[in-house]
Each structure stands twice: as C-alpha cells, then as structure tokens.
Coordinates of C-alpha atoms and ligand atoms in Angstrom, one line a residue:
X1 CA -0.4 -11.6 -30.3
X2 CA 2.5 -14.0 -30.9
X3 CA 2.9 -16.1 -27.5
X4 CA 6.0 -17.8 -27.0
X5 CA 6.4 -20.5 -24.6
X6 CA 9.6 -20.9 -22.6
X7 CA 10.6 -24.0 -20.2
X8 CA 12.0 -21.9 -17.7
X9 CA 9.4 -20.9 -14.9
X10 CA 9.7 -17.3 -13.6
X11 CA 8.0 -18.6 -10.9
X12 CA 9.6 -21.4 -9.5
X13 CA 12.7 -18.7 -9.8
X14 CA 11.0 -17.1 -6.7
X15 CA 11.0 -20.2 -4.7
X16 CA 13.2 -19.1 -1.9
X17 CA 12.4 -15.5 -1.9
X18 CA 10.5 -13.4 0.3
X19 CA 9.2 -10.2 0.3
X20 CA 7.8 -8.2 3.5
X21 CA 5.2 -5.4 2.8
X22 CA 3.6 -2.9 5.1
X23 CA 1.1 0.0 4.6
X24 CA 1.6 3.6 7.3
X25 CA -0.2 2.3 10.6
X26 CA -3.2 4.9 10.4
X27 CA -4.4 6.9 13.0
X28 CA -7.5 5.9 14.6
X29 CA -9.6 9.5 15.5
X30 CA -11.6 8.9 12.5
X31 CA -13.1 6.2 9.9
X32 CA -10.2 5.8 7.2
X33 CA -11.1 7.2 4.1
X34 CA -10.0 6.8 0.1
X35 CA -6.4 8.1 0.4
X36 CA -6.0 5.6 3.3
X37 CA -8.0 3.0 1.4
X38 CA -5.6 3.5 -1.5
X39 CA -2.3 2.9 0.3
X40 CA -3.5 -0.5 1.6
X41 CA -5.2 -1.2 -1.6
X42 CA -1.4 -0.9 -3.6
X43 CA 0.2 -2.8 -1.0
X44 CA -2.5 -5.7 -0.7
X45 CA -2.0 -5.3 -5.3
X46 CA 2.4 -6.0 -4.7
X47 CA 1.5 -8.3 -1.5
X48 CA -0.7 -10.4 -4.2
X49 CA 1.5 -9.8 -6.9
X50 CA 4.6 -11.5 -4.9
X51 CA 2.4 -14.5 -4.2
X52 CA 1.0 -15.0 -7.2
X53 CA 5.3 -15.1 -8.4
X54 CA 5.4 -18.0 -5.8
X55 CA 7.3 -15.5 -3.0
X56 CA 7.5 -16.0 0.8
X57 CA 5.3 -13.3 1.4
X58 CA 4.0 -10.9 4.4
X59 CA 1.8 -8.0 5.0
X60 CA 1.6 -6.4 7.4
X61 CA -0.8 -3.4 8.2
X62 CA -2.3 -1.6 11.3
X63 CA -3.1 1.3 13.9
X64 CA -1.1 3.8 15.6
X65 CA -3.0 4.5 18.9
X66 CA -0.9 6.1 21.5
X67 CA -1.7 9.7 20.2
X68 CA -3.6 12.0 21.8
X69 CA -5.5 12.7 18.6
X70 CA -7.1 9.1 19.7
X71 CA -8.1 10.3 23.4
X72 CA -9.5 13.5 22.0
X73 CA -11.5 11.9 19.4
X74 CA -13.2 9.2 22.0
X75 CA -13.7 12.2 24.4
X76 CA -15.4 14.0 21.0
X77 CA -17.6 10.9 20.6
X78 CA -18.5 10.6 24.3
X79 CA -17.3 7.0 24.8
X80 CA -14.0 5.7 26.9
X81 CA -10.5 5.6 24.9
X82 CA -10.1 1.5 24.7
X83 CA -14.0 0.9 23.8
X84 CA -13.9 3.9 21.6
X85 CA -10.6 2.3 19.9
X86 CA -12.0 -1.7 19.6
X87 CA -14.9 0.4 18.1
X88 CA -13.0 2.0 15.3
X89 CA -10.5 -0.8 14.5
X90 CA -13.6 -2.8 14.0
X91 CA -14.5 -0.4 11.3
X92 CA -10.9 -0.4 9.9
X93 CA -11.1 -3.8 9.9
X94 CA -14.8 -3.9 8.4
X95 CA -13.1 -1.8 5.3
X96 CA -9.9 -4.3 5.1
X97 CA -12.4 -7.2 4.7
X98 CA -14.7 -5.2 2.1
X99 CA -11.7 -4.4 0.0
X100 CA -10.2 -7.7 -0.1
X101 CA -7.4 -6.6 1.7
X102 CA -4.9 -9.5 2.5
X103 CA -3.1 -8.5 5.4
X104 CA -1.2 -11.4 7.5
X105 CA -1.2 -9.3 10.4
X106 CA -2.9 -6.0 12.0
X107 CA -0.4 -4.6 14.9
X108 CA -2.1 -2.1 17.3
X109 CA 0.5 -0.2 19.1
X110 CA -1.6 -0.2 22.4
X111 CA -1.1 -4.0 22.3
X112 CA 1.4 -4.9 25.1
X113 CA 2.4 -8.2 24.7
X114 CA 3.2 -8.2 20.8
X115 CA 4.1 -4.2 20.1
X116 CA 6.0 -3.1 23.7
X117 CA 8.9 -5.4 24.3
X118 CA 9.5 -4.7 20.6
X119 CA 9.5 -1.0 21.1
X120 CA 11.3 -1.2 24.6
X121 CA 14.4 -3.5 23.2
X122 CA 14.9 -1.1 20.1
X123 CA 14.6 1.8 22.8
X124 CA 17.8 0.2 25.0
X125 CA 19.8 -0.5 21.8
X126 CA 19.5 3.1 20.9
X127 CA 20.3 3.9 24.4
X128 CA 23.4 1.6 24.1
X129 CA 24.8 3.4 21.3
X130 CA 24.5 6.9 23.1
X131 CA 21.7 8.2 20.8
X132 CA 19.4 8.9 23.4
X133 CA 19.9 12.1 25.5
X134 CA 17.5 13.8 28.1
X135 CA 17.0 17.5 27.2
X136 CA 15.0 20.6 28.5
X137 CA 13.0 21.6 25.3
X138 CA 10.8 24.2 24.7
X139 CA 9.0 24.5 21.3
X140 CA 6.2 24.8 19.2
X141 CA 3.7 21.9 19.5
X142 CA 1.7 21.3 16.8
X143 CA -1.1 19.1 18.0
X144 CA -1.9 18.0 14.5
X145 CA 1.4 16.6 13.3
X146 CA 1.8 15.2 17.0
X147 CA 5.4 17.2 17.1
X148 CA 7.3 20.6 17.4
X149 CA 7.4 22.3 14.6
X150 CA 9.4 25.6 13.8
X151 CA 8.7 28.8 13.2
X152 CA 9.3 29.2 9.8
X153 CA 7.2 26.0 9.2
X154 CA 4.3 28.6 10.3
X155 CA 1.7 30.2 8.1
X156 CA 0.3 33.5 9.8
X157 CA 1.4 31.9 12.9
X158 CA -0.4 28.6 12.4
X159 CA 0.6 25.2 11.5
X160 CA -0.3 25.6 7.5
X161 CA -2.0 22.0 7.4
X162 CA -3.7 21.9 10.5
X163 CA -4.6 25.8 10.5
X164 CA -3.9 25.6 14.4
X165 CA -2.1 27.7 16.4
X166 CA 1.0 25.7 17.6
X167 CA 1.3 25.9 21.7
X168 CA 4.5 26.7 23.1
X169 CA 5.9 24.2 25.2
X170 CA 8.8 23.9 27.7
X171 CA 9.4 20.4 29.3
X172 CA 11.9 17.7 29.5
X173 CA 12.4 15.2 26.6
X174 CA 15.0 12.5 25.6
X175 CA 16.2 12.9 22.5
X176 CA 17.1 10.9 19.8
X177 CA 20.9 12.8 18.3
X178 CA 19.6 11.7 14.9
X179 CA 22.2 14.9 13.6
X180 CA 25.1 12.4 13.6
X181 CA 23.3 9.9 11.2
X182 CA 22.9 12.4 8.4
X183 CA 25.8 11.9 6.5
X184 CA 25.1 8.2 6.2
X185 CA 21.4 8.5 6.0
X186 CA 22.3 11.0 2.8
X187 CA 24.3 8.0 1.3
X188 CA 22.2 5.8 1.9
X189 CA 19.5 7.2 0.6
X190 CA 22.0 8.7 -2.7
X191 CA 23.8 5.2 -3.5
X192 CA 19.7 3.6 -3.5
X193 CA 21.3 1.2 -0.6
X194 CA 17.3 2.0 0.5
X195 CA 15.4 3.0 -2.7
X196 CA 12.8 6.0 -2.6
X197 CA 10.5 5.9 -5.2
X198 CA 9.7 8.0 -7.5
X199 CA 13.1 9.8 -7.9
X200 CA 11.6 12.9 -7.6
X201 CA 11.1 11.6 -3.8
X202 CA 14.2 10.7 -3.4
X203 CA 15.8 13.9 -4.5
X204 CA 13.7 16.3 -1.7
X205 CA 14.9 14.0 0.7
X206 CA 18.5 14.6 -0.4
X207 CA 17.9 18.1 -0.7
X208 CA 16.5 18.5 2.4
X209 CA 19.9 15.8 4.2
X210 CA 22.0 18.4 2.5
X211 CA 21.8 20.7 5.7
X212 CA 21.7 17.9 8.2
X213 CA 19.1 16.5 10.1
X214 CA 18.2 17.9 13.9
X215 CA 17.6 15.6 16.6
X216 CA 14.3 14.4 17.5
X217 CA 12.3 15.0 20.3
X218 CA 11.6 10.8 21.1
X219 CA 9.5 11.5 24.8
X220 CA 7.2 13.2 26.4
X221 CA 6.3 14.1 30.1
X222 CA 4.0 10.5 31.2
X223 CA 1.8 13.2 32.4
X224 CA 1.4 15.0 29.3
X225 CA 0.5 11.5 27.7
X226 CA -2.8 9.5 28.0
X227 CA -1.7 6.7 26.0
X228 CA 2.1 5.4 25.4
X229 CA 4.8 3.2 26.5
X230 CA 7.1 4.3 29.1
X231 CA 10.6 4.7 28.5
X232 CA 12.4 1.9 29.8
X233 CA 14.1 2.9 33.2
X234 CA 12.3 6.4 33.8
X235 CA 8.3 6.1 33.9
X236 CA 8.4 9.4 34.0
X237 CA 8.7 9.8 30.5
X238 CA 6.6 7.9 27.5
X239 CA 7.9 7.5 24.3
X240 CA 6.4 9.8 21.9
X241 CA 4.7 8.9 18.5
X242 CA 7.3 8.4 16.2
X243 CA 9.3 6.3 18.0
X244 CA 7.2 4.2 19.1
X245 CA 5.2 4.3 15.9
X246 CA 7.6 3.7 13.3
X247 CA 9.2 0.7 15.0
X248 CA 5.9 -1.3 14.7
X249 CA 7.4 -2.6 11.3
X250 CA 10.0 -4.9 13.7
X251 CA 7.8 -5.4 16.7
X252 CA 4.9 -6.9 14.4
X253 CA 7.5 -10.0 13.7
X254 CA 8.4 -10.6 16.9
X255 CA 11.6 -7.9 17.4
X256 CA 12.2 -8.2 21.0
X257 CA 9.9 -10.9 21.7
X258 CA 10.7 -14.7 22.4
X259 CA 9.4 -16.1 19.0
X260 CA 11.2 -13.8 16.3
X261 CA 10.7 -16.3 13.8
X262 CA 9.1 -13.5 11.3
X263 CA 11.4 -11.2 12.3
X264 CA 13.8 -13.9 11.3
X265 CA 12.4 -14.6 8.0
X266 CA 11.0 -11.0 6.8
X267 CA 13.3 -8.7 8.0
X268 CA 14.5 -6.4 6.4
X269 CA 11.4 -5.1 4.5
X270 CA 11.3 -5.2 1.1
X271 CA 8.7 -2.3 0.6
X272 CA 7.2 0.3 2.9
X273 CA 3.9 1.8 1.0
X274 CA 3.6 5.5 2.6
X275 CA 2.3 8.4 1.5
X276 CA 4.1 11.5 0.5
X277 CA 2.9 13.8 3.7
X278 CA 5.3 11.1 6.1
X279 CA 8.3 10.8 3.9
X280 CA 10.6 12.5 6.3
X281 CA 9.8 10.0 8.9
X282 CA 10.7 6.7 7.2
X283 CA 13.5 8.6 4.8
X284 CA 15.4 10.3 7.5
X285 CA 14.3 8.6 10.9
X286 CA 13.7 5.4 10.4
X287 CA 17.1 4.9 9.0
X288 CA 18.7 7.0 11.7
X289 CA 16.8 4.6 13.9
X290 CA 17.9 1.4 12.2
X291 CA 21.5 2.8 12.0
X292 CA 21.5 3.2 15.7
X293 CA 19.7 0.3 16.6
X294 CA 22.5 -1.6 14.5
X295 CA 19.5 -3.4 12.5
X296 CA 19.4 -4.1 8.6
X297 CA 17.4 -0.9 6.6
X298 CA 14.4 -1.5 4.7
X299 CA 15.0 -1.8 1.2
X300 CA 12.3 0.2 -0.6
X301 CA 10.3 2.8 0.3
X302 CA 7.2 3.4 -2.4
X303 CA 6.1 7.1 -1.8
X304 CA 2.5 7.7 -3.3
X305 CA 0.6 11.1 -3.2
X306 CA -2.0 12.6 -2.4
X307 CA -6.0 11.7 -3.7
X308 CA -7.7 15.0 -3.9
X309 CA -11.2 14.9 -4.7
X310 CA -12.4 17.7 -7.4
X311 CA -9.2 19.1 -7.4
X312 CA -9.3 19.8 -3.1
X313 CA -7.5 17.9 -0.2
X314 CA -10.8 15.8 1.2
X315 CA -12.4 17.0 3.9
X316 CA -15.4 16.9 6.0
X317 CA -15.9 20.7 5.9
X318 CA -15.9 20.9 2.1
X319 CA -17.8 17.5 2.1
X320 CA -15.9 16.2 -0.4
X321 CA -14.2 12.9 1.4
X322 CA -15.0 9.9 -0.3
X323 CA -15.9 7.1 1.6
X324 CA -14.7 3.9 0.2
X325 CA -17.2 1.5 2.3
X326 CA -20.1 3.3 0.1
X327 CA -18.5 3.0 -3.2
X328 CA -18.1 -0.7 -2.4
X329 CA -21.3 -0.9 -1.7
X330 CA -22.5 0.4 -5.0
X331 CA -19.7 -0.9 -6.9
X332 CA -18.4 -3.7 -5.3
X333 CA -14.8 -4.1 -3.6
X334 CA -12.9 -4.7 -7.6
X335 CA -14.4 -1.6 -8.9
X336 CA -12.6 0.4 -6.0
X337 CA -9.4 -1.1 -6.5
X338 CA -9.5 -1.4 -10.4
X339 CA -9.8 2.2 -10.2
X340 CA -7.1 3.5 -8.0
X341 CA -4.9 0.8 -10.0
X342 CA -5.6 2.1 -13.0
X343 CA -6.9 5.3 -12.2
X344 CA -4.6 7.3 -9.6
X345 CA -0.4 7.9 -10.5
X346 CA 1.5 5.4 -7.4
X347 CA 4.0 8.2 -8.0
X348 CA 2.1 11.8 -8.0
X349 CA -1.4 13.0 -6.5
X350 CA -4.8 11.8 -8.4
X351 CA -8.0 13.0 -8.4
X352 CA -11.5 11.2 -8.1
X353 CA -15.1 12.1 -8.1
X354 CA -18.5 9.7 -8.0
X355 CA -18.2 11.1 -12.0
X356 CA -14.9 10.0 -12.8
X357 CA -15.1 7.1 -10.5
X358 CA -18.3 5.7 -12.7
X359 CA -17.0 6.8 -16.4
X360 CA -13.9 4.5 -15.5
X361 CA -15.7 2.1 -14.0
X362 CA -18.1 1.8 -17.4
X363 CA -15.1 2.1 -19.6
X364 CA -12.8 -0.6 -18.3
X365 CA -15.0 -2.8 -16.7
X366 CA -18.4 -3.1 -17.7
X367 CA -17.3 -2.1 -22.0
X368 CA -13.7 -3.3 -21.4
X369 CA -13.0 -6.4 -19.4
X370 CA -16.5 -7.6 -18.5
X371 CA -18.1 -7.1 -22.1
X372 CA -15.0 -9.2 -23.5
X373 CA -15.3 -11.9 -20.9
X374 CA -19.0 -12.4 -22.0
X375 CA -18.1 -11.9 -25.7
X376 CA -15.4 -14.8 -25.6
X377 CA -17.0 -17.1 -23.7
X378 CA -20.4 -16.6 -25.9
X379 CA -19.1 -17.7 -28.6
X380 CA -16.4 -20.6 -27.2
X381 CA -19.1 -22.5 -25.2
X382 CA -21.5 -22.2 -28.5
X383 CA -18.8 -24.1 -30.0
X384 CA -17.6 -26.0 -27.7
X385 CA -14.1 -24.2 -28.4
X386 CA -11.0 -24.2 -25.7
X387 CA -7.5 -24.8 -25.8
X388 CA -4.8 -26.2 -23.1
X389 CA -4.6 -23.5 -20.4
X390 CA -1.1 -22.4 -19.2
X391 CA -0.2 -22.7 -16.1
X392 CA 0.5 -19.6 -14.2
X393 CA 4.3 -20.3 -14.0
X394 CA 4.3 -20.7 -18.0
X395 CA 2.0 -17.0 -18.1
X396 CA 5.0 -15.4 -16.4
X397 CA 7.6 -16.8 -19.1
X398 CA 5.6 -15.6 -21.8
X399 CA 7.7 -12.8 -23.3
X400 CA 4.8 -10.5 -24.0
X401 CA 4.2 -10.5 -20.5
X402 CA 8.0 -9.2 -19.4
X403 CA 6.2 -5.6 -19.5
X404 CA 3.9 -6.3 -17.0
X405 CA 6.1 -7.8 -14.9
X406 CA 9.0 -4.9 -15.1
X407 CA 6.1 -2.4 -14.1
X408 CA 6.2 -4.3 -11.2
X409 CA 9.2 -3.9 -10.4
X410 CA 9.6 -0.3 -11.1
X411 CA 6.0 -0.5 -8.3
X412 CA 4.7 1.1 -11.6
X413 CA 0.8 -0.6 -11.1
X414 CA -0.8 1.9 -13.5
X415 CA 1.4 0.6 -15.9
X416 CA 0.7 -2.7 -15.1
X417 CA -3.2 -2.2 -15.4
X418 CA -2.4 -0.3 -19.0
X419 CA -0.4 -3.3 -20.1
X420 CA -3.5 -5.8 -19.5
X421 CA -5.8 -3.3 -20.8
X422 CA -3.9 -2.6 -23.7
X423 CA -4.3 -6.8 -24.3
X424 CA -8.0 -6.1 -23.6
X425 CA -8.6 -3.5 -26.5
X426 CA -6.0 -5.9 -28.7
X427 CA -8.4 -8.7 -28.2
X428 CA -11.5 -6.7 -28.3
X429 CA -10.0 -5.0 -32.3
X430 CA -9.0 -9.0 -32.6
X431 CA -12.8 -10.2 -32.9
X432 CA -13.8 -7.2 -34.7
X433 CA -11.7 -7.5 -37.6
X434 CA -11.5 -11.3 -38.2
X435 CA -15.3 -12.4 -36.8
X436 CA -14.9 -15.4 -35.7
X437 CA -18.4 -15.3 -34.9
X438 CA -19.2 -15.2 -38.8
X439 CA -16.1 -17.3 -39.8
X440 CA -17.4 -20.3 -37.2
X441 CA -20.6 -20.8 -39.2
X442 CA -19.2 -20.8 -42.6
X443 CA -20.4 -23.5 -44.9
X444 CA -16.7 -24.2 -46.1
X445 CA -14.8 -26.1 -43.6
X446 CA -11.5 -24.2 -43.8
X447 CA -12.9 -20.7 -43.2
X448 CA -14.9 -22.9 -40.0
X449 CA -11.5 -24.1 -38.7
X450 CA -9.8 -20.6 -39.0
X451 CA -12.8 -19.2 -36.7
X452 CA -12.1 -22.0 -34.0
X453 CA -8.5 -21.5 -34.3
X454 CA -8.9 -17.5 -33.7
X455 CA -11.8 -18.4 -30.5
X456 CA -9.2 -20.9 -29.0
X457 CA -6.3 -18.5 -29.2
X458 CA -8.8 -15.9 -27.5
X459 CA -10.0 -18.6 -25.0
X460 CA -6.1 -18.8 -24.2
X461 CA -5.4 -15.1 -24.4
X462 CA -8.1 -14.7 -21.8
X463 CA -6.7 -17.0 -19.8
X464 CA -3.2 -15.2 -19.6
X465 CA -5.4 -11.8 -18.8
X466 CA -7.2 -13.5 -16.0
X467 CA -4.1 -14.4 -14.3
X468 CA -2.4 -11.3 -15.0
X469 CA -5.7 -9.3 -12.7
X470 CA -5.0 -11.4 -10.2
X471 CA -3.6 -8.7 -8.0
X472 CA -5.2 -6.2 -9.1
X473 CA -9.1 -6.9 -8.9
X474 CA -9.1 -11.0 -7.4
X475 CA -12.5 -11.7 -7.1
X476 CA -13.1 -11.2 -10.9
X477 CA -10.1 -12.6 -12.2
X478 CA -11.1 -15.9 -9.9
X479 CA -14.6 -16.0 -11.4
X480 CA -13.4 -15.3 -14.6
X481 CA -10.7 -18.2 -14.2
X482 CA -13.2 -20.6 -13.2
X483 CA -15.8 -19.3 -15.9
X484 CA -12.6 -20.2 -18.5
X485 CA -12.1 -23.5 -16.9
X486 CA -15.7 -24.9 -17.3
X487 CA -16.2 -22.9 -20.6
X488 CA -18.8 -21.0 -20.1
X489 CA -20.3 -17.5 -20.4
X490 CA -21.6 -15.6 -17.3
X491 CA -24.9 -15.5 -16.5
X492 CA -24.8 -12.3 -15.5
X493 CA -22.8 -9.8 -16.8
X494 CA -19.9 -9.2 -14.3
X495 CA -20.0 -5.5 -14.3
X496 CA -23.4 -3.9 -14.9
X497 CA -23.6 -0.5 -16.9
X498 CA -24.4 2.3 -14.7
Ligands
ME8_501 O1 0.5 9.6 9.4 N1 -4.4 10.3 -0.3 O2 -1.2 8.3 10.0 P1 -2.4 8.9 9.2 C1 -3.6 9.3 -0.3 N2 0.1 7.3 12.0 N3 -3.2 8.7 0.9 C2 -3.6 9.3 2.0 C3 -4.5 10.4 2.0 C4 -4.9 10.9 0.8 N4 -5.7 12.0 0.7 N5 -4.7 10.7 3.3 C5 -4.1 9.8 4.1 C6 0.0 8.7 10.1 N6 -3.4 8.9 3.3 C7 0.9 7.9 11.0 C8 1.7 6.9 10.2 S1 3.6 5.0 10.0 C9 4.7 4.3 11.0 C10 2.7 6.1 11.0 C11 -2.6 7.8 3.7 O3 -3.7 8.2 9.7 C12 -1.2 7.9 3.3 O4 -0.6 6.6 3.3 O5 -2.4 10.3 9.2 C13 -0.6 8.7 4.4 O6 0.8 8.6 4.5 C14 -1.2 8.1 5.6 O7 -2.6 7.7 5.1 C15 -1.3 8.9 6.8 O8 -2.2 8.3 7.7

C-alpha cells in the first residue's frame, strides 16, 4: 500500500475544536441490556475517535429516574425507590466500566443540585415565551411510553409495544404549545440546520412535521407522581418525563447553575446517539424546546436501530436478551464492541446471537487481527526488523487513511471497521504472496534485504492499523501499540479461538 507522507497534521487542525457527545439517558427498572450497551458503545467509539483527532471533547451519558416505571420496578423488587436506584446505577455503572466506556460525566435526573436548577431555568424561559399553558386533559395513558397516546396509535385497543391497555385519564396538565414551532422545526430539520442521520430518518420526521406537531402534555398532578421536579411556581404540578428528561443534555454542563463553564464550552452538542424508537422526542421536541428556550440546537442527531436477537425484539419472555456483562465475561470488553462496530448497521436494525457473535469474533479477531499481530511481530523481533513509527498526527495525513476518516464523518463506524479490516486482509495477502519469512533467510543478500524491507513496511503498516482501532476496541490497539514499540510478539495470542 503506497503511504504518502504529508507535513500538514490533521490533527493539530482540531486544536481548537470541540465536540460534545451524549448517549439517551436510560431508564433504570431494569439491568441495561445489548441495544443499550450498543448506543453507548458508538458514542464512547466517536467520543474516542474525536480525541484521538486532538478535539475538545465531552461525553456525557446517564439515567432518567423520575418515572414511575422506576417506583414500580423497586416496589417489584421489594426494596425502597432511592436504595433500589443507587443499586441499579451501580450496575449501569458496573457495565460502563466493563465496556470501557469513557464517559466524562453520568447525570441522574433525581440529582438536585446538578440536574434541577437546570430543568427549573429552561422551564421559566419557556414560560417567558408563552409556551407553557395549563390545560384540562383527558387521554389515553400509556404507562409504558410514560405519555398519552391516541387512539389510532392502538392495536386491539392496546398500546401495540407495550401490549397494555392504555388508562383513560382526565386531569390538569401544562402544556408545552409545541404546534407553533412546527414550521420551523420542519426547516430545520429539511435545510440539515440539525442533521438526522441516516436520511431515511430524517425523511419520517419530515413526513410526519408535514401535518404539524400537537402540543405536549409537559406535567402531571404531584400526586399522580412519586418522583419528579415540581414546576416552578405551582407544586402542585411536576414536570413530566420528557421535559424534564430531555433537558439533561444542558443541565449536565451546568445550564442554570452558577459554574456553566461546560455549558459554555460544549454547548451546542455536536452529536446526540439515540435510538430509532425516541426519534420523535429529540427530532421534534427537543428543538421545539430549544426554539422556545431561545438556546442554540444540537447539531446532529445519529439515529441507530434496533438489535434484535434471532430475528425477535429481546425479551425476557422469549429469553432471548443478551446480556452484555456475560459476553464480556467470556469474551472480554473489545470483543463486544468490535462486534457491534463491525457487526450491527449504525443506520438500520442488526441482529446477534452467541453463534454470530463467536463466528465474528473468530473471523476478525482471533484469524484476522490477532493472528496478524502475532504473524508480524514473529517474524520482526526474529530479525530484529522495525522502522520509524509515525506519529499519530502523520497517520491521519496519510491519504490512504482519508476513507476512514470520511466514515467518520458520515458516523458511518461499520465502514470505518471495514476500511481497517480491508488493510488487515491486504496485509495478511501481503505476507502470503511475497514470504518474507522465506525471502529473510535467503543466502543472497539482495533477496535478504527485500524480505526486511517488506517486514519493516508491515511493522509500519501495523503501526497505522493500531492507531486507527483506537476507538474502536482500545485495550488491544494499546497492547498492540506497545507490543510494536518494544518489538515483540505476544506471548499469548490476543484473541483465543473459540
Ligand atoms: O427511552 N437495540 O430510555 P430507555 C438498540 N429514558 N438500542 C436499544 C435497544 C435495542 N434493542 N433497546 C434500547 C428512554 N436501546 C428514555 C430516553 S433521552 C433524553 C431519554 C437503546 O431506557 C436505544 O438508544 O427506554 C434507545 O433509544 C434507548 O436505549 C431507550 O432507552
């Protein structure tokens, strides 16, 4: 592979630049499993990805609590709502830390000094602007999606993804008059002021902006809610998951607080990682929101789908969740997250099983990357073979590496992994046809020196594929860098066959 070294540094071009990340706050009535595992394993992959270009970089990930879902899940298990809380967001935490996830910061909504004021500011701006009403409501609760739904959203008269039967429900709300924002949200959204990818996304948004938007039910009676933040100026009222929820993205950097030094230096976000099931939440409200609250809008929304598992939407009754914690445990943390990288479309739903999961694990890993590391590093330490490493500003010049970087920015990861493992199989066919290992032994000097030549450009191109993992599975491509540095082979091999 022809490498061509440029002066100017792609990295030092991001000195100056910063980029804010965030993953969905999850709900905390159960252990997370892979689908959530997967949205903040692709955000921690563009989080690492910005720092490894040398960008201001934050990430910021966390828990949406004040839900009943949360009160009847610790009633479910027996135990008290806080206790039963710290208890899971341990476990979240737990998974974060097994998956090499790099958050800066974990916001829990039910925490009062750094997520209220945030929520209670944004509140009175909205109130400012005369988006917030009080109204007498009465509609169908789904308990599920934690809001009304309609009754043409209903499937034999129950809510079709939580196959409940929605109660009817007549009480007094404030509401947010998102209807007059829809016009801008739906140019917005059209003129990619606030890019949703994949287009595909971004067009069922549009279609569904092209009748309007209705207001939003934004509080519920305090009595009606266990957990929650009252609305500023009537405690009779909390404010109601979403917004409350959605504004964690602000309060997290200090929106509303005294020291809004993040919020100063992050805000706007450059990329909010959600899944496709709460797409009408940051496409159409969240902007509404922002619009009202007079605040910048984020700038890209990544919209991933769905992981099934055999073809069916996980669940305990089919028995078919995965749980990510026992996969690292077999596999290790890079396994996991080499194969949703590689493995699962960012833009469409994947699948996995424990079968799929370990045929791609034995392809890439222990036959692709960790065979060649071995392989390499075999024969350069035999022969005391390396070459000048380049530095990781000089990687991202090299023009064969442009590919991997545009994947990048299109939040194409997949295509990212296939451009390093298309280097992978390049280097692997490289060995095979010109055997250095034969050529290095030769008698006759000149076929010797063409087999060091070929191991040192190897020992380089190696080098170039060890930063380029970086984000993707960082424990490996750290041992692999330091293996490179002190030339020498593993001593074990870095993914076993299974
Ligand atoms: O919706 N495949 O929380 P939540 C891929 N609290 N991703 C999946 C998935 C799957 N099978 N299942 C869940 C909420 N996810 C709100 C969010 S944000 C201000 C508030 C991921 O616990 C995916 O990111 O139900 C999805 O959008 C999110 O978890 C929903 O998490």
């Amino acid at each position: 592979m022809a490498v061509h070294w440029q002066n100017m540094s792609h990295i030092n071009r991001n000195e100056g630049q910063k980029f804010y990340v965030t993953t969905p706050i999850f709900y905390p009535n159960a252990k997370l499993h892979m689908g959530h595992a997967y949205s903040a394993t692709i955000s921690d992959i563009f989080a690492r990805y910005s720092r490894l270009l040398g960008k201001d970089t934050y990430f910021l990930t966390g828990s949406d609590e004040n839900t009943e879902k949360a009160v009847r899940a610790a009633a479910g298990a027996g135990q008290q709502v806080f206790p039963y809380l710290d208890g899971i967001i341990g476990g979240f935490k737990n998974l974060y830390k097994r998956l090499d996830i790099s958050y800066d910061q974990f916001i829990r909504t039910t925490d009062k000094d750094n997520h209220w004021p945030g929520v209670e500011a944004f509140w009175k701006r909205m109130v400012d602007s005369g988006d917030i009403e009080k109204r007498s409501y009465e509609g169908l609760y789904c308990v599920g999606h934690e809001s009304f739904i309609t009754e043409k959203d209903l499937v034999d008269g129950k809510c079709p993804d939580h196959r409940e039967t929605p109660q009817r429900i007549k009480e007094e709300n404030y509401f947010f008059i998102l209807s007059r924002y829809a016009d801008k949200i739906r140019d917005i959204i059209a003129s990619d002021a606030i890019r949703i990818v994949p287009t595909s996304r971004k067009n069922e948004i549009l279609a569904l902006l092209k009748d309007g938007l209705e207001d939003v039910s934004f509080s519920r009676p305090a009595d009606k809610m266990t957990l929650g933040i009252p609305v500023p100026g009537d405690n009779t009222q909390k404010i109601y998951v979403w917004g409350d929820a959605l504004t964690n993205y602000l309060t997290a950097l200090g929106f509303g607080r005294k020291d809004h030094a993040l919020y100063d230096r992050f805000w706007p976000a450059d990329l909010h990682v959600i899944g496709k099931d709460i797409l009408r939440f940051h496409a159409a409200i969240w902007p509404g929101m922002l619009l009202s609250a007079g605040l910048p809008l984020p700038k890209n929304i990544l919209v991933h789908g769905l992981i099934t598992s055999g073809g069916l939407k996980m669940s305990k009754t089919l028995g078919n969740v995965i749980d990510p914690v026992r996969l690292i445990d077999e596999y290790g943390a890079d396994a996991v997250r080499y194969f949703v990288a590689r493995h699962i479309s960012p833009f469409e739903d994947g699948d996995m099983t424990m079968d799929s999961f370990k045929e791609a694990y034995n392809a890439g890993l222990a036959n692709g990357i960790g065979n060649l590391v071995s392989r390499i590093l075999k024969l350069t330490s035999d022969h005391r073979v390396s070459s000048d490493l380049p530095s990781k500003e000089d990687v991202f010049a090299d023009e064969t590496v442009q590919s991997y970087a545009q994947s990048f920015d299109e939040f194409d990861i997949q295509k990212a992994c296939n451009h390093i493992w298309t280097r992978i199989a390049s280097m692997d066919r490289e060995i095979q046809e010109t055997q250095p290992f034969k050529l290095v032994k030769s008698a006759d000097a000149a076929s010797a020196a063409r087999g060091k030549a070929i191991l040192s450009k190897l020992y380089r191109e190696l080098w170039i594929v060890a930063v380029l993992l970086e984000p993707i599975i960082p424990a490996t491509a750290a041992t692999i860098q330091g293996l490179i540095r002190s030339n020498k082979m593993p001593s074990a091999p870095l993914f076993a066959r299974k």
